[in-house]
Coordinates of C-alpha atoms in Angstrom, one line a residue:
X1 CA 127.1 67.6 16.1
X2 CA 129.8 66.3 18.9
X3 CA 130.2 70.4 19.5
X4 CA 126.8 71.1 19.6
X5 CA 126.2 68.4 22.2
X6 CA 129.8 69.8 24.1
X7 CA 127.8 73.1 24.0
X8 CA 124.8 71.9 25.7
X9 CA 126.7 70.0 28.4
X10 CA 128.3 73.4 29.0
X11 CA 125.8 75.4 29.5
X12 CA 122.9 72.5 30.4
X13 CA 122.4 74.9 33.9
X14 CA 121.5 78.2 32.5
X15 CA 119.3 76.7 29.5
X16 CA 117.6 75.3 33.0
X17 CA 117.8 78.3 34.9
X18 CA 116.1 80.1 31.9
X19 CA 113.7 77.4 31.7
X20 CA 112.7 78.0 35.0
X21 CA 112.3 81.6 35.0
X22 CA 109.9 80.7 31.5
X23 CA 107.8 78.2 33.9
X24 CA 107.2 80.8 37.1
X25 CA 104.8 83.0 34.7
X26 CA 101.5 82.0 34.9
X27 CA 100.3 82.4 31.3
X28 CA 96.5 81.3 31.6
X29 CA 95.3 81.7 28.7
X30 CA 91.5 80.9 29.7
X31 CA 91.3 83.4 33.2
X32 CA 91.4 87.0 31.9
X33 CA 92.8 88.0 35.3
X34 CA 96.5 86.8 34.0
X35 CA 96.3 88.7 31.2
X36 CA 99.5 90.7 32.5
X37 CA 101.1 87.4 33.0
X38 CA 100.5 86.4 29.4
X39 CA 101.6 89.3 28.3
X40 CA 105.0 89.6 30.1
X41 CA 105.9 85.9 29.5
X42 CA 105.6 86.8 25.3
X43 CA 107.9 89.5 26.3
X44 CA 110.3 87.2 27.9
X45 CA 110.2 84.7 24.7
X46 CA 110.8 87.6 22.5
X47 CA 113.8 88.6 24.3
X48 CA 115.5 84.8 24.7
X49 CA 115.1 85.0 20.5
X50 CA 116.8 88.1 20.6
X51 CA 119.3 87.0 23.1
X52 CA 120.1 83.5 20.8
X53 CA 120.4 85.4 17.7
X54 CA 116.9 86.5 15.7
X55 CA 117.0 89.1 13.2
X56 CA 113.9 90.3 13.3
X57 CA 111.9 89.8 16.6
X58 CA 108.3 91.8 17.1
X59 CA 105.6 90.9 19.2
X60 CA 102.7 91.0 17.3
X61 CA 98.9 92.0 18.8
X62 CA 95.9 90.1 17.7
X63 CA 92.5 90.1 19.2
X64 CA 93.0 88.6 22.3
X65 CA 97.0 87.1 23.2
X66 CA 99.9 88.5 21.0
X67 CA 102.1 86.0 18.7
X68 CA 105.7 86.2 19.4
X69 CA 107.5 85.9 15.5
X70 CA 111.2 86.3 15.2
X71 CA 113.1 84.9 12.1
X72 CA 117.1 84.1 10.9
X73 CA 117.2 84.3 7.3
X74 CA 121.1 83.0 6.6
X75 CA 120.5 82.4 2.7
X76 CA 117.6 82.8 0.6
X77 CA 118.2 79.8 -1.2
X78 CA 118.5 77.4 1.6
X79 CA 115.7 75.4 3.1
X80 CA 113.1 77.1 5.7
X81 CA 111.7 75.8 8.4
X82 CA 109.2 77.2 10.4
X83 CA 109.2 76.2 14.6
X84 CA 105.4 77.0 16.1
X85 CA 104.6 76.3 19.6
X86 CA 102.8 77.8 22.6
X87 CA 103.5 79.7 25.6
X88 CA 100.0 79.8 27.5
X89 CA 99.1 77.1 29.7
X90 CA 96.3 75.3 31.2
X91 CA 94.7 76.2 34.9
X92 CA 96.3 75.0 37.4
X93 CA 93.1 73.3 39.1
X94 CA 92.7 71.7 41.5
X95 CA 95.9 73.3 43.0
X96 CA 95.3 71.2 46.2
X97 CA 96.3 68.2 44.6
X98 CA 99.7 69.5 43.0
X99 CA 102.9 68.2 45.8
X100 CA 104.3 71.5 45.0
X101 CA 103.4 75.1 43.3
X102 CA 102.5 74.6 40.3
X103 CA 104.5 77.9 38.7
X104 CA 107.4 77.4 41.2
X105 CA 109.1 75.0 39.5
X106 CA 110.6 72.0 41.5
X107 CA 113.2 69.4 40.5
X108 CA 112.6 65.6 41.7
X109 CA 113.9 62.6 40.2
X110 CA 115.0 64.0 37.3
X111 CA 112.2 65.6 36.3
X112 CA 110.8 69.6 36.4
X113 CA 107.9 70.0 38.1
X114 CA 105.6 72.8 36.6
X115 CA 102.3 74.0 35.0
X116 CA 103.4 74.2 31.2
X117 CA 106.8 72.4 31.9
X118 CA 105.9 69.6 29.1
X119 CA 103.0 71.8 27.4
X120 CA 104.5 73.7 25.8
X121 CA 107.2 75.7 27.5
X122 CA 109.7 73.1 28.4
X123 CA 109.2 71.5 24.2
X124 CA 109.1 75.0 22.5
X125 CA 112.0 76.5 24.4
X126 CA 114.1 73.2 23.1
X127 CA 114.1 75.3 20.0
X128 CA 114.9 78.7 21.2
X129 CA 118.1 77.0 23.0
X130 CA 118.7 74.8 19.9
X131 CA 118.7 77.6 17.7
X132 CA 121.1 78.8 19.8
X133 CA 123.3 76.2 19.8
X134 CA 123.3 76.2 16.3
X135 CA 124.3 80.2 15.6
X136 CA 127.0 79.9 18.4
X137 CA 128.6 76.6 16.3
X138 CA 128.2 78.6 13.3
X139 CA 125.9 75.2 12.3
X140 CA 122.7 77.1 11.2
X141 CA 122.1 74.6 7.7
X142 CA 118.5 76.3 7.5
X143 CA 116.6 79.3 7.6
X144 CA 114.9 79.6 10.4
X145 CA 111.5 80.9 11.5
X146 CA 109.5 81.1 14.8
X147 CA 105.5 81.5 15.6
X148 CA 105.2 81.3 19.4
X149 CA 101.3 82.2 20.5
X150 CA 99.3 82.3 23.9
X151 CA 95.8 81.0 22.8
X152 CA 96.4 77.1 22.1
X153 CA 95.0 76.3 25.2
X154 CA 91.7 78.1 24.3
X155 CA 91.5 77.6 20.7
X156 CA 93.7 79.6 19.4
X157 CA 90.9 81.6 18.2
X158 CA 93.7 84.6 16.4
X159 CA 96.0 82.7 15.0
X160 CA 93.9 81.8 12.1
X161 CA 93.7 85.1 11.2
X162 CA 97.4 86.1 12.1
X163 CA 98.5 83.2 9.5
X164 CA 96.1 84.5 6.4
X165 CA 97.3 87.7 7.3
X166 CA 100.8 87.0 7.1
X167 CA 101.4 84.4 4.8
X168 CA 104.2 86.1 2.9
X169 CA 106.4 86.3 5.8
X170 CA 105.3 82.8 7.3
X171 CA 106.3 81.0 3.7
X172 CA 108.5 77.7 4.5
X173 CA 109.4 74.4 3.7
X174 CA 108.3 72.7 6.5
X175 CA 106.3 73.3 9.9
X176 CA 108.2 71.9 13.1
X177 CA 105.9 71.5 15.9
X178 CA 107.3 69.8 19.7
X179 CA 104.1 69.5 21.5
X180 CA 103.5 65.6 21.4
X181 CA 105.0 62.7 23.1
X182 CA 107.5 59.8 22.4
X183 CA 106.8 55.9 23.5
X184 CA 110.0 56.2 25.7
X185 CA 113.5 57.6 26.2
X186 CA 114.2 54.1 25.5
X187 CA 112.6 53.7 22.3
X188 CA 111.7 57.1 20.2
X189 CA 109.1 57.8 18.1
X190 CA 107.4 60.0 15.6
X191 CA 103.9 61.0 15.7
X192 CA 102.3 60.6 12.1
X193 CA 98.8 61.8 12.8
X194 CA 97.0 64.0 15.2
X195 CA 93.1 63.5 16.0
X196 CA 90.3 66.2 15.6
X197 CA 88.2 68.2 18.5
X198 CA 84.6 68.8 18.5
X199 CA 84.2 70.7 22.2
X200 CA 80.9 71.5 23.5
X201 CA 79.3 72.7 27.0
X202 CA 75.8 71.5 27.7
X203 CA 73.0 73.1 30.3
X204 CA 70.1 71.1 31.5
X205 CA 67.3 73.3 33.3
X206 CA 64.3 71.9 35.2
X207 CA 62.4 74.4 37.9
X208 CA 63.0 77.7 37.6
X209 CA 64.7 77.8 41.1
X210 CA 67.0 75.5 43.5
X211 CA 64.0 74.1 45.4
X212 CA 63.7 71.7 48.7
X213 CA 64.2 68.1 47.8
X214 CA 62.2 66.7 50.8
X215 CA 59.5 69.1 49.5
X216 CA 59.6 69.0 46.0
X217 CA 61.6 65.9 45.4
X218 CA 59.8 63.2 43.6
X219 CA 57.8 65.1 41.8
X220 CA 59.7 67.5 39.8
X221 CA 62.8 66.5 37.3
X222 CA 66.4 66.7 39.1
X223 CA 68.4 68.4 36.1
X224 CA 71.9 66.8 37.6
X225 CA 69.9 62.8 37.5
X226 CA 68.7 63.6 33.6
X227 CA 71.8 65.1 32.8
X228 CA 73.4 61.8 34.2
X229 CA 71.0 60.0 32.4
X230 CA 71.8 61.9 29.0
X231 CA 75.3 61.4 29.3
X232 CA 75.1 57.4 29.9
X233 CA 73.2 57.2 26.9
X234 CA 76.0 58.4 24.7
X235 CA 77.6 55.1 24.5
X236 CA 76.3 51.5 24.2
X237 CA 77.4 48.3 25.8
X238 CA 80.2 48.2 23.8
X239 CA 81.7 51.5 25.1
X240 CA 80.5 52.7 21.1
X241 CA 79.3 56.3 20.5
X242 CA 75.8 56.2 20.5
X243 CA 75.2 59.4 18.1
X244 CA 73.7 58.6 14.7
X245 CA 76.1 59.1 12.0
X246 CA 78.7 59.7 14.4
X247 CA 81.0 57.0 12.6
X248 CA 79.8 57.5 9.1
X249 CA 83.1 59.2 8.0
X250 CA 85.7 57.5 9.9
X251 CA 88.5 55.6 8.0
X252 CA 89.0 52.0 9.1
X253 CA 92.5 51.1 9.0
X254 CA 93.4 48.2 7.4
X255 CA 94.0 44.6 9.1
X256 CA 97.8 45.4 8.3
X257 CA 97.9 49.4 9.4
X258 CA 96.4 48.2 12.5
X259 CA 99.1 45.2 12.8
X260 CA 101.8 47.8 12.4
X261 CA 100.6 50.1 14.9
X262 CA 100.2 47.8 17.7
X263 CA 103.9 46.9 17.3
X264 CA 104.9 49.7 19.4
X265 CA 105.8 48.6 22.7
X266 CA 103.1 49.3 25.4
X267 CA 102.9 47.3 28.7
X268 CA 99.5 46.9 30.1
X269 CA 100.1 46.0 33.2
X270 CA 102.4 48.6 33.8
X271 CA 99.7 51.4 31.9
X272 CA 97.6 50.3 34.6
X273 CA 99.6 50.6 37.8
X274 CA 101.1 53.5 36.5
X275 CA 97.3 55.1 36.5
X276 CA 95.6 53.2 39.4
X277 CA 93.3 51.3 37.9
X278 CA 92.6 47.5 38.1
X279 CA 91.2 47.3 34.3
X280 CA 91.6 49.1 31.2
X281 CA 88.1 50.5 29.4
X282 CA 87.2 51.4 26.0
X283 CA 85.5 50.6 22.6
X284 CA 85.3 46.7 22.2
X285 CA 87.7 45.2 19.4
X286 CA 90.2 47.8 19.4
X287 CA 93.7 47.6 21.7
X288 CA 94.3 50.6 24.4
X289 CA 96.9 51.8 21.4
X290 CA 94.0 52.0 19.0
X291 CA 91.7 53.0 21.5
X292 CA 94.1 56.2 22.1
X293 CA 95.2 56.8 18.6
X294 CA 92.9 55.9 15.5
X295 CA 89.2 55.8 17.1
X296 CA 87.5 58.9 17.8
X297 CA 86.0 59.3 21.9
X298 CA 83.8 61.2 23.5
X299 CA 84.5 62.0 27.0
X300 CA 83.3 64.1 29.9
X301 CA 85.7 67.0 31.2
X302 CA 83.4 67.8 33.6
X303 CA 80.0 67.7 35.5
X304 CA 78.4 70.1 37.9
X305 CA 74.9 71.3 39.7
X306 CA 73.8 72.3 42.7
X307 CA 75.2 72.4 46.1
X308 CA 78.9 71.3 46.2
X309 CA 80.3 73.1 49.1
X310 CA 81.4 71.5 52.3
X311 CA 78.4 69.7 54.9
X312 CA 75.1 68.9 53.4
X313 CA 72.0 71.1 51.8
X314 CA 69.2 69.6 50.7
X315 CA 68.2 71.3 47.2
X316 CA 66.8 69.7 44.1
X317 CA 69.2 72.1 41.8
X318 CA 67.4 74.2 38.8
X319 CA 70.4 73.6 36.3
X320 CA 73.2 70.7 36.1
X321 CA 75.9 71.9 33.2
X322 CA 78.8 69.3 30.8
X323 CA 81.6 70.0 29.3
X324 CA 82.2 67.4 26.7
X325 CA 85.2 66.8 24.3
X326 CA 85.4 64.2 21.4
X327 CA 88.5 63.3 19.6
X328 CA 87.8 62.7 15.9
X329 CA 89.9 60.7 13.8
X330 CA 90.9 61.1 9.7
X331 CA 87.8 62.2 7.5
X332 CA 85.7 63.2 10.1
X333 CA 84.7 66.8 10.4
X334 CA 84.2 69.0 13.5
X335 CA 81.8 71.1 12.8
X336 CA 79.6 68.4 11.4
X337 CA 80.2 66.3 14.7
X338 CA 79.6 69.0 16.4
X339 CA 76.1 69.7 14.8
X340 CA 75.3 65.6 15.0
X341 CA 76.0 66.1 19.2
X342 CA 74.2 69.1 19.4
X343 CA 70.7 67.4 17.5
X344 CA 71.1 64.0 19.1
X345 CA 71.2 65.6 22.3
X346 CA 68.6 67.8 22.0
X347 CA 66.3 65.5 20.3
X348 CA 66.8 62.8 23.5
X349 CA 66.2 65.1 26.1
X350 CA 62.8 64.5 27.9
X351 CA 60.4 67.3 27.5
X352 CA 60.3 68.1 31.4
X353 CA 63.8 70.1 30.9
X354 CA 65.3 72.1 29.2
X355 CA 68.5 71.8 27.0
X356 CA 70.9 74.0 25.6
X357 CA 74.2 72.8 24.0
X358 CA 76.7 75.4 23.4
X359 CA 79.8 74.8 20.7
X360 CA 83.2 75.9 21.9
X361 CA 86.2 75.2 20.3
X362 CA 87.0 72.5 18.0
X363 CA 89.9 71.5 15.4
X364 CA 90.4 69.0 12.0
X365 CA 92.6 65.5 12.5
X366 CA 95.7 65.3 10.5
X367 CA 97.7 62.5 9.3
X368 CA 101.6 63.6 8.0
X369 CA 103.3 61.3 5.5
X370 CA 106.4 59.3 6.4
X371 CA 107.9 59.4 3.0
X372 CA 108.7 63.0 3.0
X373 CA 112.3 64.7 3.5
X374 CA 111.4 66.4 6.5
X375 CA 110.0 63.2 8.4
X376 CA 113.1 61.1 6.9
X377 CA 115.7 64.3 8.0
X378 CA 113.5 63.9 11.9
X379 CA 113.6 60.4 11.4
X380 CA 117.7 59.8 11.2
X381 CA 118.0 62.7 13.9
X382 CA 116.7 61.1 16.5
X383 CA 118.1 57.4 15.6
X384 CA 121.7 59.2 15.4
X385 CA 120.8 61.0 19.3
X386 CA 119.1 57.2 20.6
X387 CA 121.2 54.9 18.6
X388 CA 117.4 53.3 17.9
X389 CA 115.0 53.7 15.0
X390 CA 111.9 55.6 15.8
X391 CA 108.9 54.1 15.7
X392 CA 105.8 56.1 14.2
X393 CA 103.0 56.6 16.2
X394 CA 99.5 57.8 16.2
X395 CA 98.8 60.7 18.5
X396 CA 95.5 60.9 21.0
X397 CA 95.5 64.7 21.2
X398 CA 94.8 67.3 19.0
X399 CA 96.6 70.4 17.7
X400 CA 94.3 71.8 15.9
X401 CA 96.3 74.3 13.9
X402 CA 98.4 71.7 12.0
X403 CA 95.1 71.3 9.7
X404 CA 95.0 75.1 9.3
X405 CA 98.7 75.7 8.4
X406 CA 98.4 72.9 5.7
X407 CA 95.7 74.6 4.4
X408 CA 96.8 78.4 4.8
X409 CA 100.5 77.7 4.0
X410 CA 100.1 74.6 1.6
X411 CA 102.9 72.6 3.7
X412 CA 103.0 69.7 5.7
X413 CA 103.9 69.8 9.3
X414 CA 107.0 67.3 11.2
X415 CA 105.6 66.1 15.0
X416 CA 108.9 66.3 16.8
X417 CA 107.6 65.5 20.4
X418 CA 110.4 64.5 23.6
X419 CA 107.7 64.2 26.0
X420 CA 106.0 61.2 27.8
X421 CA 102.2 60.4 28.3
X422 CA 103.2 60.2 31.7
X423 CA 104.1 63.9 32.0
X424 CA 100.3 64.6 33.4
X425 CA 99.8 67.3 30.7
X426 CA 96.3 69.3 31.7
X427 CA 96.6 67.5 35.2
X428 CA 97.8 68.5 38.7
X429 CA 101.4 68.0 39.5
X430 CA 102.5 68.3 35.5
X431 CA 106.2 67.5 34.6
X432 CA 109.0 67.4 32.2
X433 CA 112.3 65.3 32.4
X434 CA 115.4 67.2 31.9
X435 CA 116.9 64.9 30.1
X436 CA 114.2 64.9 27.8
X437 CA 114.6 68.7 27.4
X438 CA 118.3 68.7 27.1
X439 CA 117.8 65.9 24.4
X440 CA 115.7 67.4 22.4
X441 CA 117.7 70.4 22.4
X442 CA 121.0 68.4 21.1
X443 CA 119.2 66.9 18.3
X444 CA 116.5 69.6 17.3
X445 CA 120.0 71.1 15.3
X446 CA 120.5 67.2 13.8
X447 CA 116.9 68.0 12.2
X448 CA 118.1 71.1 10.4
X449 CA 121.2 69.4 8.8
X450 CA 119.5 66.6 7.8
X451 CA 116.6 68.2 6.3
X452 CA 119.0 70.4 4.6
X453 CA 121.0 67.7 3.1
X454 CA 118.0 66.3 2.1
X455 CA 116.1 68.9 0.4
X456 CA 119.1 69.3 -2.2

């Protein structure tokens, strides 16, 4: 491994400078106008596979964004693992608030500045540059297989089809996903469990027009004040989800689980100066670790209606709309969430509006086992690149397609995450360390030999 990390130090500023060009396309997945963009940057990922030593490369069409799959099969009888990650990105929005632009990407502190630098560009290409490292040091110990796609950030509404489709050619050992976060680059860790998505947009309708609010205010229902209303009603005084049967499923950790998992370091006075707030929030009874990582949520993305534009205009607006997200922990099932939401709400609407509650997206929660050979071969990778034990973690976000490989593919999937919860993922001014991204791409080849030393 001491050439491998000689080989990165060598050539740390193109694997950069290729980063970089990577980062100034502007795949957005969820604004058809860059569908060019998204298109050309699966282009460029097909060619960097080519470039570090794929066999077989092909960018394959689905309905909507193509899947870039390129493979290394160095003997049938060794150990293969497949890498999946994403190249779309979230909107940029509100691009006022980012210091710089948000696909030029900028270098400050020691850290890349960049839509997609941390989600997922800056993690998934670790692997393209790994892999590599690995064929140039003649140090490929596994087979290897890649499944990059460009609808994650929208649901990833094809890939369920592309992997029933294809399961012959997508058949592994393991499933190596870097598109979570560590506790630190001080202390590592591994994520053991991912939470569920239920996502759904809600419209509340009163007149049938915008009207005058010195005329008609007082009398008729203000869609944006019910809609308010509605939404403050979802939880009680004890910040608990109001929903019946919302909870009914949920697995309570134990008084030891939950012992174990709030020994991970975490700072609360630092969590909140590094966020700006004077006092943390959440469900009573539960830490901010538990809060974030083993009790489902149900939080507002965003809330508009009527005028928003600059000076003042007096309306009484006809609609106020919601986008609403809940995390869902082990056991709990999102379309059945879903369905609860969508019958609680309408049911506690007043019958002067109107309400509609339309189902977007949504994804299953996943716990991986820590006694496997693929989290013990992650496990001793990244003690030998910290010289420290990781810690496992549970994480707050959701990929939902981990459930759906387990169940397509019958394997279990390794969480191999370098970034930080600080990296602003989904928010303006997004970033990625470069040490972080060089580290992960001198011991992503530590994985492979240990996993195949492991797995005889």
């Amino acid at each position: 491994m001491q050439t491998i990390k000689e080989y990165v130090q060598s050539n740390q500023e193109r694997f950069l400078e290729e980063l970089f060009a990577l980062l100034r396309f502007p795949s957005i997945s969820a604004d058809p106008k860059y569908k060019e963009d998204v298109v050309k940057t699966a282009e460029f990922v097909a060619e960097k596979l080519k470039e570090a030593g794929a066999d077989q490369v092909e960018i394959c069409q689905t309905a909507g964004n193509p899947i870039v799959y390129g493979e290394k099969i160095v003997d049938a009888s060794l150990p293969t693992v497949l890498v999946y990650g994403h190249y779309d990105v979230q909107p940029a929005d509100p691009l006022e608030l980012w210091h710089t632009p948000p696909f030029e990407p900028t270098v400050r502190d020691g850290k890349i500045y960049a839509r997609g630098a941390a989600d997922d560009k800056g993690q998934f290409y670790m692997h393209v540059k790994a892999f590599e490292c690995m064929m140039q040091n003649n140090a490929l110990a596994c087979n290897i297989k890649f499944m990059i796609e460009g609808e994650e950030e929208v649901g990833s509404a094809n890939l369920g089809t592309f992997v029933k489709d294809n399961k012959e050619r997508l058949q592994n050992d393991v499933i190596v996903i870097s598109d979570t976060s560590m506790i630190s680059m001080e202390q590592p860790s591994l994520e053991t469990g991912l939470r569920g998505l239920s996502y759904v947009e809600v419209e509340v309708t009163g007149p049938n027009r915008d009207l005058h609010s010195g005329v008609y205010g007082g009398a008729v229902a203000n869609p944006a004040t019910v809609l308010s209303k509605l939404i403050a009603s979802l939880h009680d005084e004890n910040n608990h989800i109001a929903i019946p049967g919302f909870y009914d499923d949920v697995v309570e950790l134990t008084a030891e689980e939950r012992e174990e998992l709030n020994k991970a370091p975490f700072d609360v006075e630092e969590y909140k100066h590094d966020l700006g707030v004077d006092e943390i929030w959440g469900e009573k009874g539960y830490s901010t670790i538990e809060r974030t990582g083993i009790r489902p949520t149900l939080e507002v993305n965003g809330i508009w209606g009527g005028y928003i534009g600059e000076g003042a205009k007096t309306v009484l607006p006809s609609k106020a709309f919601a986008k609403i997200s809940m995390r869902l922990v082990p056991n709990q099932n999102s379309q059945r969430i879903t369905q609860l939401f969508k019958d609680h709400f309408e049911k506690i609407a007043p019958k002067f509006v109107k309400v509609e509650v339309r189902p977007h997206h949504g994804g299953e929660p996943v716990v991986t086992p820590t006694d496997s050979v693929a989290y013990k071969a992650a496990e001793k990778a990244l003690e030998e690149a910290f010289d420290k034990k990781p810690i496992p973690t549970r994480g707050g976000g959701s990929i939902p397609i981990v459930a759906l490989f387990e169940k397509e593919l019958g394997v279990k999937t390794v969480l191999l995450g370098f970034g930080l919860d600080s990296d602003n993922l989904h928010s303006p001014n997004e970033k990625y360390g470069i040490e972080n991204y060089l580290k992960g791409i001198e011991t992503i080849p530590s994985f492979f030999k240990y996993y195949a030393e492991l797995s005889k």
